[in-house]
């Protein structure tokens, strides 16, 4: 039997927890250790066989780990962590600050090339699977238009914004793709659509006792940047309802390209995800790409890579023969 | 300016015509010649700048063509043509006899390895894009189930079957995914479904004058293998209506995987195509993969390849920098 690919995880927030769960579902990957900035003893894992170490001790694991999954955030953690860990390990991260990807790529690539490691950056679903579909659709149907819709999804930034409103005790905001816009795109009309036309916003608010609900609703709906340009719906619920019905982190979305071939034949290309748990799915994508990081590294394909550089077969646990026979 | 990738096309049926149209939409590919078994003069191209040559003269073009698109059929043409042309050129074909792919791969691989060419086999949408999505979904969500639905699509085999019925003058058959089955799959229930439960069949029939329509309908609906197991609908129309409304070759379908992560969170992964013209879309996929065949060959990655071996960036006309900056 072939030996398993040895995985480490840096960071034990929602994404790191999702990675632990995703590795458990595989038969070809083995979780060696989780690295944290907290006191390792404080992590309270339900599985005592999982080793927990302080992040500053990671270098000691250089020969015990094939791929390190970097499960920190894009704002503060990954810009430091990916270059650091890519000097020691093959890595996979989910860096998702779109505007900063070119400079992030450059910084990581320099380190990875120098240290003969493979670092796959910006993995997940957007950036990630959505990116793949945008590029493939564009390559296959050059005469066309790409559309990306997000949701139904819990938006952290917009939820924070409603919770900052005076008189709001608690609340969440969902971004929801506008059905009319999706139908227009699916029909191949290639319409011009603003982000506001593509999405609507639905809030579930727990008001402070005695708050003026009509005034709250108006204040939210007219909030500049966040809601004013959107079709916004405000619902008032109790704290119990919020806890019961809105404590998951669902997300998803659509990438649709409408293209024309020949004498104007319409061709619609669509990819979509409907996710009960955004962090668990993102972690599952990272875990699958760990196989690719390991394999590319064995082929001496060092440096920073993106999902565009990874052949689909490389993320599968199955052999090329099995894929050709049973999946092609 | 970089020089264009020089393309040849073998076979000028619907797929070959689609390839001509697809190449026209690109700026990085150049059509050098079409090769046919017919008299080259008989082809009647609307563009006199396109060279047409007899298939037996293809070897003369060895240094003038970077990638040969093989647009013949899977039953009789490709099993002969791909091994032959792979001894001379990099090739892309759409071999789609699923059960015979392993032996086809082996035969093509031997030739391509021996002659230092790159032959990407079984390209299109199924096999092709659907295959990629089946494998990626399976790799990312190991605890789940894949479903493939075909249609709405014109089925050649079933159209032939209804036309063979005595009393039928002309007709077509569409395979249509069953909405109820799709909804069940999209809800993440991972139901067990037979092909008959996943699809229904709709026929448009031009009856012979004076034919007994009720008897025809009954004969079609009870035809073993083709219709008896399916929810089948039979509509009677005129020859004019057939010509007006049913002369295109639409197709498409869905690949859906319902998977579970963590403590039973449902994750739905879906890819779909809605195509006005099946051959034009398939040809567009072949044309995009010509870029990959050329690039893999330049990297000396010789032998038979499938879509599983091709990184998404390799089919794009855009640079890696542009993809990272604008599409990731």
XYZ file of C-alpha atoms in Angstrom:
656
model
C 0.000 0.000 0.000
C 1.187 3.462 -0.798
C 1.972 5.645 2.177
C -0.426 8.440 3.011
C 0.216 12.094 2.312
C 1.081 13.755 5.634
C -0.814 16.958 6.323
C -0.352 19.785 8.801
C -2.870 22.524 9.544
C -1.955 26.061 10.590
C -4.809 27.817 12.380
C -7.781 26.291 14.128
C -10.677 28.611 13.346
C -13.686 27.585 11.241
C -11.517 26.790 8.230
C -9.036 24.714 10.230
C -11.875 22.793 11.858
C -13.343 22.161 8.408
C -9.974 20.837 7.247
C -9.836 18.363 10.133
C -13.303 17.106 9.169
C -12.413 16.925 5.471
C -9.198 14.948 6.053
C -11.242 12.472 8.094
C -13.304 11.690 4.982
C -10.245 10.726 2.942
C -8.289 7.468 2.882
C -5.088 8.786 1.318
C -4.362 11.724 3.638
C -3.185 11.708 7.236
C -3.373 14.609 9.674
C -0.060 14.896 11.524
C -0.530 18.031 13.586
C -2.384 21.287 14.064
C -0.356 24.436 14.704
C -1.825 27.305 16.684
C -0.829 30.659 18.112
C -2.830 29.818 21.242
C -1.701 27.562 24.051
C -1.814 24.102 22.396
C -3.553 22.651 25.478
C -6.393 25.148 25.123
C -7.703 23.743 21.836
C -10.092 21.116 23.244
C -10.138 18.710 20.287
C -12.668 15.923 20.437
C -10.014 13.571 19.042
C -7.089 13.081 21.427
C -5.009 11.361 18.736
C -4.505 14.660 16.926
C -1.258 16.354 17.855
C -1.422 20.068 18.645
C 1.712 22.199 18.631
C 2.577 25.850 18.926
C 2.999 27.594 15.596
C 6.536 28.589 16.532
C 7.539 24.910 16.646
C 6.419 24.134 13.093
C 9.963 24.017 11.702
C 10.576 20.897 13.812
C 8.067 19.102 11.584
C 9.906 19.786 8.326
C 10.470 16.093 7.608
C 7.200 14.872 9.070
C 4.752 16.853 6.941
C 4.307 16.756 3.156
C 1.821 19.622 2.808
C 0.849 22.400 5.194
C -2.702 23.774 4.903
C -2.715 27.437 5.870
C -6.103 28.152 7.381
C -5.597 31.732 8.545
C -7.324 34.866 7.268
C -6.397 36.859 4.179
C -6.294 40.263 5.865
C -3.582 39.681 8.443
C -2.434 36.043 8.627
C -1.678 34.788 5.115
C 0.421 37.715 3.832
C 2.888 36.804 6.618
C 2.283 33.082 6.948
C 2.369 31.830 3.365
C 5.844 33.243 2.561
C 7.106 31.999 5.924
C 5.726 28.462 5.661
C 6.571 28.149 1.945
C 10.232 28.338 2.982
C 9.735 25.102 4.949
C 6.809 23.177 3.437
C 4.629 22.710 0.403
C 1.551 24.798 1.160
C -2.067 25.372 0.168
C -3.868 28.559 1.220
C -7.119 30.367 0.517
C -5.843 33.927 0.038
C -8.904 35.752 -1.277
C -8.125 39.474 -1.409
C -8.624 39.604 -5.186
C -6.888 42.946 -5.743
C -3.723 41.844 -3.945
C -3.281 38.435 -5.584
C -0.528 39.525 -8.057
C 1.752 40.889 -5.313
C 0.944 37.963 -3.015
C 1.804 35.543 -5.844
C 5.117 37.300 -6.427
C 6.138 37.224 -2.772
C 5.219 33.561 -2.332
C 6.775 32.510 -5.652
C 10.167 33.985 -4.739
C 10.309 32.042 -1.492
C 8.986 28.788 -2.961
C 11.372 28.824 -5.927
C 14.297 29.528 -3.602
C 13.398 26.716 -1.192
C 12.167 24.116 -3.712
C 8.623 23.994 -2.403
C 5.253 24.113 -4.137
C 2.773 26.698 -2.836
C -0.752 26.633 -4.282
C -2.353 29.966 -3.451
C -5.937 31.289 -3.496
C -7.652 27.890 -3.343
C -11.322 27.515 -2.412
C -14.445 28.281 -4.403
C -14.043 32.003 -5.161
C -11.170 32.348 -5.755
C -10.881 28.709 -6.771
C -13.581 26.676 -8.495
C -15.382 29.791 -9.726
C -12.102 31.094 -11.154
C -11.566 27.858 -13.084
C -15.031 28.085 -14.603
C -14.623 31.757 -15.543
C -11.421 30.953 -17.419
C -12.594 27.753 -19.104
C -15.856 29.353 -20.250
C -13.939 32.357 -21.588
C -11.486 30.091 -23.441
C -14.210 27.928 -24.999
C -16.723 30.674 -25.838
C -14.630 33.761 -26.665
C -17.654 35.555 -28.055
C -19.592 35.926 -24.797
C -19.821 37.385 -21.327
C -19.054 36.012 -17.843
C -21.387 36.629 -14.890
C -20.698 35.783 -11.257
C -23.537 35.797 -8.714
C -22.927 35.233 -5.018
C -25.361 33.716 -2.554
C -27.561 32.781 -0.988
C -24.896 33.630 1.527
C -24.329 35.123 4.915
C -22.253 38.268 4.442
C -20.020 39.093 7.384
C -19.423 42.709 6.383
C -23.095 43.504 5.863
C -24.115 41.684 9.034
C -21.639 43.824 10.947
C -23.128 46.928 9.326
C -26.703 46.195 10.454
C -25.528 45.313 13.954
C -23.879 48.738 14.237
C -27.256 50.462 13.752
C -28.543 52.001 17.008
C -31.573 50.031 18.178
C -30.377 46.749 16.622
C -29.555 44.162 19.260
C -28.397 41.459 16.871
C -28.837 40.482 13.244
C -27.588 38.850 10.095
C -27.643 39.744 6.414
C -27.940 37.395 3.456
C -26.863 38.290 -0.069
C -29.246 36.646 -2.525
C -28.850 36.477 -6.305
C -31.741 38.235 -8.037
C -33.842 35.633 -9.879
C -34.765 38.021 -12.666
C -31.111 38.775 -13.369
C -30.161 35.080 -13.369
C -32.986 34.263 -15.770
C -31.876 37.036 -18.117
C -28.320 35.713 -18.102
C -29.426 32.099 -18.544
C -31.497 33.077 -21.562
C -28.302 34.158 -23.303
C -29.211 37.846 -23.567
C -25.845 38.906 -22.077
C -27.374 41.933 -20.328
C -25.414 44.709 -18.651
C -25.938 44.311 -14.919
C -24.563 46.169 -11.919
C -23.767 44.272 -8.723
C -26.895 45.857 -7.237
C -29.037 44.550 -10.092
C -27.599 41.067 -9.685
C -28.242 40.735 -5.950
C -30.771 41.569 -3.292
C -30.185 41.817 0.440
C -32.283 40.234 3.175
C -31.761 41.145 6.845
C -33.002 39.349 9.953
C -32.918 41.794 12.853
C -33.415 41.391 16.588
C -34.455 44.912 17.713
C -33.719 46.391 21.118
C -36.777 46.352 23.350
C -39.008 49.280 22.502
C -37.108 50.208 19.346
C -39.050 51.872 16.510
C -39.069 49.121 13.897
C -40.216 51.327 11.038
C -37.376 53.742 11.738
C -34.833 50.905 11.963
C -36.053 49.450 8.688
C -35.744 52.822 7.003
C -32.282 53.467 8.388
C -31.011 50.106 7.140
C -32.624 50.377 3.707
C -31.131 53.804 3.098
C -27.624 53.065 4.402
C -25.200 54.250 1.700
C -22.867 51.723 -0.009
C -24.261 48.804 1.959
C -27.998 48.854 1.191
C -29.227 52.047 -0.485
C -28.594 50.796 -4.049
C -30.077 47.365 -3.417
C -33.482 45.789 -3.214
C -33.343 45.274 0.558
C -35.754 43.351 2.779
C -35.774 43.742 6.578
C -37.392 41.117 8.829
C -37.723 41.416 12.597
C -37.263 38.262 14.655
C -36.495 37.252 18.233
C -33.089 36.331 19.622
C -34.294 32.711 19.884
C -35.285 32.640 16.217
C -31.940 34.123 15.240
C -30.118 31.425 17.123
C -32.327 28.630 15.818
C -32.574 29.608 12.151
C -29.519 31.714 11.379
C -26.480 30.242 13.083
C -25.046 28.382 10.086
C -22.821 29.961 7.465
C -24.435 28.990 4.178
C -23.085 30.357 0.926
C -22.780 29.613 -2.736
C -23.341 31.240 -6.059
C -23.243 30.914 -9.806
C -20.781 31.482 -12.609
C -22.656 31.740 -15.895
C -21.315 32.496 -19.342
C -23.589 33.116 -22.280
C -21.724 32.754 -25.542
C -22.461 32.635 -29.244
C -21.002 30.273 -31.815
C -21.408 29.987 -35.582
C -24.296 32.028 -36.900
C -25.544 33.131 -33.489
C -26.264 29.867 -31.716
C -26.576 30.507 -27.987
C -24.490 28.374 -25.650
C -24.976 28.656 -21.881
C -22.212 27.434 -19.542
C -23.082 27.385 -15.832
C -21.384 26.333 -12.606
C -23.035 26.662 -9.224
C -22.611 25.790 -5.571
C -25.192 25.624 -2.810
C -23.358 25.246 0.466
C -24.722 24.610 3.940
C -21.318 25.405 5.360
C -18.986 27.773 3.546
C -15.897 27.086 5.719
C -16.328 23.302 5.570
C -16.613 23.354 1.781
C -13.671 25.732 1.349
C -11.617 23.468 3.627
C -12.630 20.446 1.514
C -11.264 22.173 -1.582
C -7.994 22.979 0.216
C -7.652 19.371 1.318
C -8.170 18.075 -2.251
C -5.534 20.506 -3.560
C -3.068 19.198 -0.954
C -2.776 16.122 -3.221
C -1.827 18.387 -6.116
C 0.754 20.305 -4.038
C 2.365 17.020 -3.042
C 2.400 15.654 -6.582
C 3.685 18.855 -8.205
C 6.438 18.984 -5.604
C 7.400 15.375 -6.387
C 7.606 16.400 -10.051
C 9.887 19.273 -8.979
C 7.353 21.834 -10.195
C 8.321 24.334 -7.537
C 7.096 27.875 -6.997
C 3.746 29.527 -6.424
C 0.834 27.971 -8.346
C -2.835 28.772 -8.700
C -5.783 26.556 -9.591
C -5.046 27.472 -13.228
C -1.797 25.500 -13.039
C -3.319 22.320 -11.607
C -4.679 19.558 -13.860
C -7.998 18.187 -12.531
C -6.602 14.665 -12.121
C -4.022 15.977 -9.644
C -6.624 16.718 -6.947
C -8.167 13.247 -7.142
C -7.199 10.330 -4.907
C -7.889 7.981 -7.829
C -5.361 6.684 -10.351
C -5.254 8.009 -13.918
C -6.368 4.561 -15.132
C -9.416 4.575 -12.864
C -10.346 8.109 -13.903
C -10.155 7.238 -17.607
C -12.139 4.041 -17.134
C -14.865 5.145 -14.724
C -15.188 8.939 -14.862
C -14.340 10.064 -18.394
C 3.846 39.599 -31.630
C 3.832 35.921 -30.945
C 3.101 33.722 -33.914
C -0.265 32.008 -34.103
C -0.820 28.336 -33.418
C -1.339 26.627 -36.780
C -4.349 24.324 -36.900
C -5.476 21.613 -39.299
C -8.895 19.985 -39.380
C -9.542 16.400 -40.463
C -13.154 15.841 -41.520
C -15.679 18.401 -42.638
C -18.972 17.232 -41.155
C -20.895 19.175 -38.499
C -17.980 19.017 -36.057
C -15.417 20.150 -38.625
C -17.664 23.018 -39.683
C -18.033 23.997 -36.033
C -14.248 23.986 -35.674
C -13.870 26.366 -38.619
C -16.373 28.731 -36.991
C -14.691 28.432 -33.570
C -11.201 29.156 -34.909
C -12.608 32.290 -36.575
C -13.543 33.621 -33.117
C -9.969 33.358 -31.826
C -7.041 35.709 -32.322
C -4.252 33.275 -31.428
C -5.129 30.363 -33.729
C -4.832 30.110 -37.490
C -6.569 27.566 -39.726
C -4.052 26.197 -42.221
C -6.046 23.512 -44.014
C -8.999 21.147 -43.946
C -8.403 17.524 -44.889
C -11.194 15.457 -46.389
C -11.790 12.032 -47.858
C -13.988 13.638 -50.514
C -12.760 15.450 -53.595
C -11.274 18.647 -52.095
C -13.007 20.757 -54.774
C -16.412 19.425 -53.704
C -16.397 21.057 -50.267
C -17.933 24.420 -51.227
C -16.470 26.571 -48.442
C -17.804 30.090 -48.155
C -14.252 31.286 -47.458
C -11.932 30.807 -50.421
C -8.861 31.561 -48.322
C -9.179 28.215 -46.539
C -7.039 25.508 -48.084
C -8.681 22.142 -48.672
C -6.576 19.025 -49.243
C -7.151 15.324 -49.571
C -6.674 13.413 -46.352
C -4.008 11.253 -47.996
C -1.821 14.345 -48.470
C -1.799 15.328 -44.798
C 1.772 14.109 -44.215
C 2.991 16.893 -46.523
C 1.818 19.374 -43.887
C 3.947 17.950 -41.063
C 5.948 21.171 -40.652
C 3.085 23.533 -41.408
C 0.602 22.466 -38.721
C 1.064 22.567 -34.942
C -2.137 20.758 -33.933
C -4.527 18.609 -35.955
C -8.176 18.576 -34.849
C -9.694 15.183 -35.646
C -13.376 15.789 -36.345
C -14.426 12.306 -37.449
C -16.831 9.939 -35.717
C -16.021 7.633 -32.813
C -17.502 4.479 -34.333
C -15.376 4.160 -37.454
C -13.089 7.160 -38.032
C -11.204 7.930 -34.828
C -10.049 4.389 -33.913
C -8.090 4.476 -37.196
C -7.402 8.183 -37.555
C -6.089 9.174 -34.129
C -3.262 6.602 -34.043
C -2.400 7.454 -37.644
C -2.342 11.237 -37.219
C -0.660 11.065 -33.805
C 2.383 9.632 -35.598
C 2.655 12.919 -37.537
C 0.995 15.695 -35.502
C -0.160 16.785 -32.089
C -3.867 15.943 -32.083
C -7.136 16.655 -30.299
C -10.127 14.363 -30.807
C -13.593 13.808 -29.343
C -13.587 9.996 -29.020
C -16.727 9.328 -26.995
C -17.317 5.572 -26.882
C -16.981 5.479 -23.090
C -16.470 1.725 -22.778
C -13.596 1.693 -25.269
C -11.632 4.656 -23.902
C -8.988 2.564 -22.052
C -7.987 0.593 -25.153
C -8.171 3.698 -27.347
C -5.925 5.534 -24.877
C -3.411 2.708 -24.948
C -3.248 2.553 -28.746
C -2.874 6.329 -29.105
C -0.373 6.617 -26.263
C 1.989 4.079 -27.813
C 2.106 5.969 -31.096
C 2.374 9.417 -29.505
C 5.182 8.416 -27.132
C 7.084 6.818 -30.002
C 6.743 9.861 -32.273
C 7.089 12.626 -29.656
C 3.620 14.054 -30.178
C 0.897 15.062 -27.735
C -2.560 13.583 -28.362
C -5.431 14.830 -26.199
C -8.252 12.324 -26.535
C -11.965 12.364 -25.659
C -12.361 16.142 -25.560
C -15.762 17.838 -25.690
C -18.445 18.141 -23.050
C -19.225 14.495 -22.251
C -16.602 13.135 -22.277
C -14.842 16.383 -21.489
C -16.198 19.173 -19.311
C -18.677 16.847 -17.591
C -15.840 14.410 -16.863
C -13.789 17.167 -15.231
C -16.691 18.123 -12.988
C -17.419 14.505 -12.012
C -13.808 14.054 -10.899
C -13.387 17.395 -9.133
C -16.676 17.008 -7.254
C -15.703 13.467 -6.232
C -12.260 14.641 -5.042
C -13.649 17.564 -3.027
C -16.716 15.846 -1.559
C -15.734 12.186 -1.068
C -18.834 11.532 1.004
C -21.424 12.003 -1.738
C -22.899 10.862 -5.011
C -22.470 12.017 -8.637
C -25.449 12.384 -10.993
C -25.301 13.081 -14.721
C -28.443 14.166 -16.573
C -28.496 14.641 -20.345
C -30.703 17.011 -22.261
C -32.708 18.737 -23.366
C -31.106 17.102 -26.362
C -31.847 15.669 -29.754
C -30.988 11.980 -29.616
C -29.878 10.557 -32.955
C -30.401 6.913 -31.971
C -33.907 7.456 -30.645
C -34.881 9.674 -33.566
C -33.796 6.887 -35.912
C -35.903 4.426 -33.896
C -39.130 6.424 -34.232
C -38.506 6.997 -37.934
C -38.288 3.245 -38.460
C -41.882 2.795 -37.182
C -44.302 1.975 -40.016
C -46.608 4.941 -40.580
C -44.014 7.507 -39.424
C -42.900 9.760 -42.264
C -40.381 11.765 -40.279
C -39.654 12.654 -36.690
C -37.250 13.589 -33.932
C -36.817 12.612 -30.307
C -35.627 14.768 -27.446
C -34.204 13.387 -24.218
C -35.257 15.660 -21.356
C -34.032 15.516 -17.764
C -36.922 14.828 -15.380
C -37.502 17.927 -13.237
C -38.585 15.889 -10.211
C -35.374 13.877 -10.289
C -33.201 16.992 -10.651
C -34.970 18.655 -7.724
C -34.434 15.576 -5.567
C -30.728 15.560 -6.400
C -30.365 19.305 -5.872
C -31.939 19.001 -2.446
C -29.039 16.773 -1.399
C -31.123 13.660 -0.794
C -28.764 11.527 -2.933
C -31.616 9.333 -4.198
C -31.167 6.095 -6.151
C -32.315 6.801 -9.688
C -32.367 4.716 -12.843
C -31.654 6.344 -16.211
C -35.393 6.038 -16.933
C -36.259 7.889 -13.733
C -33.811 10.641 -14.567
C -35.074 11.340 -18.076
C -38.238 11.576 -20.108
C -38.585 11.297 -23.858
C -40.526 13.636 -26.126
C -41.174 12.777 -29.779
C -42.334 15.045 -32.605
C -43.749 12.872 -35.374
C -44.867 13.596 -38.931
C -47.297 10.731 -39.663
C -47.897 9.247 -43.094
C -51.134 10.485 -44.601
C -54.035 8.489 -43.194
C -51.951 6.781 -40.504
C -53.711 5.774 -37.266
C -52.174 8.237 -34.810
C -53.382 6.447 -31.679
C -51.812 3.202 -32.903
C -48.543 4.978 -33.763
C -48.420 6.623 -30.366
C -48.989 3.274 -28.669
C -46.343 1.518 -30.744
C -43.737 4.163 -29.930
C -44.556 4.324 -26.224
C -44.285 0.544 -25.826
C -41.105 0.072 -27.880
C -38.750 -2.028 -25.736
C -35.359 -0.575 -24.675
C -35.999 2.740 -26.394
C -39.246 3.978 -24.826
C -41.135 1.363 -22.793
C -39.346 2.144 -19.510
C -39.618 5.907 -19.925
C -42.205 8.590 -19.444
C -42.731 9.193 -23.175
C -44.706 11.927 -24.872
C -45.685 11.756 -28.554
C -46.711 14.878 -30.498
C -47.925 14.903 -34.087
C -46.829 17.783 -36.293
C -46.532 18.635 -39.985
C -43.412 18.357 -42.111
C -43.277 22.169 -42.223
C -43.374 22.406 -38.447
C -40.648 19.791 -38.181
C -38.428 21.757 -40.513
C -39.165 25.080 -38.853
C -38.942 24.099 -35.180
C -36.759 21.004 -35.023
C -33.849 21.358 -37.416
C -31.219 22.451 -34.865
C -29.198 20.059 -32.749
C -29.625 21.393 -29.223
C -28.186 19.485 -26.296
C -26.854 19.936 -22.823
C -27.223 18.473 -19.393
C -26.206 18.582 -15.779
C -23.553 17.075 -13.541
C -24.644 17.358 -9.925
C -22.947 16.045 -6.818
C -24.616 16.147 -3.450
C -22.082 15.707 -0.674
C -21.901 15.921 3.089
C -19.180 17.511 5.185
C -18.634 17.771 8.934
C -21.702 16.851 10.929
C -23.987 16.394 7.920
C -23.841 19.769 6.207
C -25.156 19.413 2.661
C -23.019 20.778 -0.151
C -24.373 20.827 -3.711
C -21.930 21.087 -6.641
C -23.503 21.589 -10.075
C -22.292 22.101 -13.634
C -24.635 22.521 -16.567
C -24.728 23.335 -20.238
C -27.623 24.516 -22.392
C -26.524 24.354 -26.001
C -28.290 25.569 -29.120
C -25.775 23.668 -31.199
C -24.106 20.558 -29.837
C -21.516 20.187 -32.660
C -20.539 23.869 -32.562
C -20.001 23.767 -28.806
C -18.072 20.488 -28.929
C -15.890 21.965 -31.677
C -15.292 25.058 -29.534
C -13.991 22.833 -26.737
C -11.686 20.994 -29.159
C -10.337 24.293 -30.454
C -9.574 25.536 -26.913
C -7.765 22.281 -26.107
C -5.609 22.731 -29.236
C -3.783 25.397 -27.211
C -3.086 22.829 -24.515
C -1.868 20.212 -27.007
C 0.547 22.752 -28.465
C 1.821 23.877 -25.075
C 2.203 20.365 -23.638
C 4.109 19.382 -26.765
C 6.415 22.373 -26.353
C 7.043 21.200 -22.785
C 7.862 17.746 -24.212
C 4.918 16.216 -22.372
C 4.347 13.640 -25.075
C 1.856 10.773 -25.196
C -1.913 10.450 -24.957
C -3.580 12.849 -22.517
C -7.130 13.395 -21.355
C -8.828 16.480 -19.935
C -7.697 15.206 -16.510
C -4.079 15.909 -17.487
C -4.653 19.474 -18.673
C -4.433 22.443 -16.291
C -7.247 24.959 -16.927
C -4.811 27.768 -17.774
C -3.465 25.728 -20.695
C -6.677 26.071 -22.726
C -6.811 29.853 -22.327
C -5.375 32.328 -24.842
C -4.531 34.646 -21.945
C -1.231 34.847 -20.069
C -0.832 33.433 -16.565
C -0.372 36.992 -15.273
C -3.622 38.168 -16.833
C -5.504 35.150 -15.475
C -4.220 35.752 -11.943
C -4.993 39.459 -12.106
C -8.391 39.499 -13.820
C -9.995 36.060 -13.474
C -8.862 34.559 -10.163
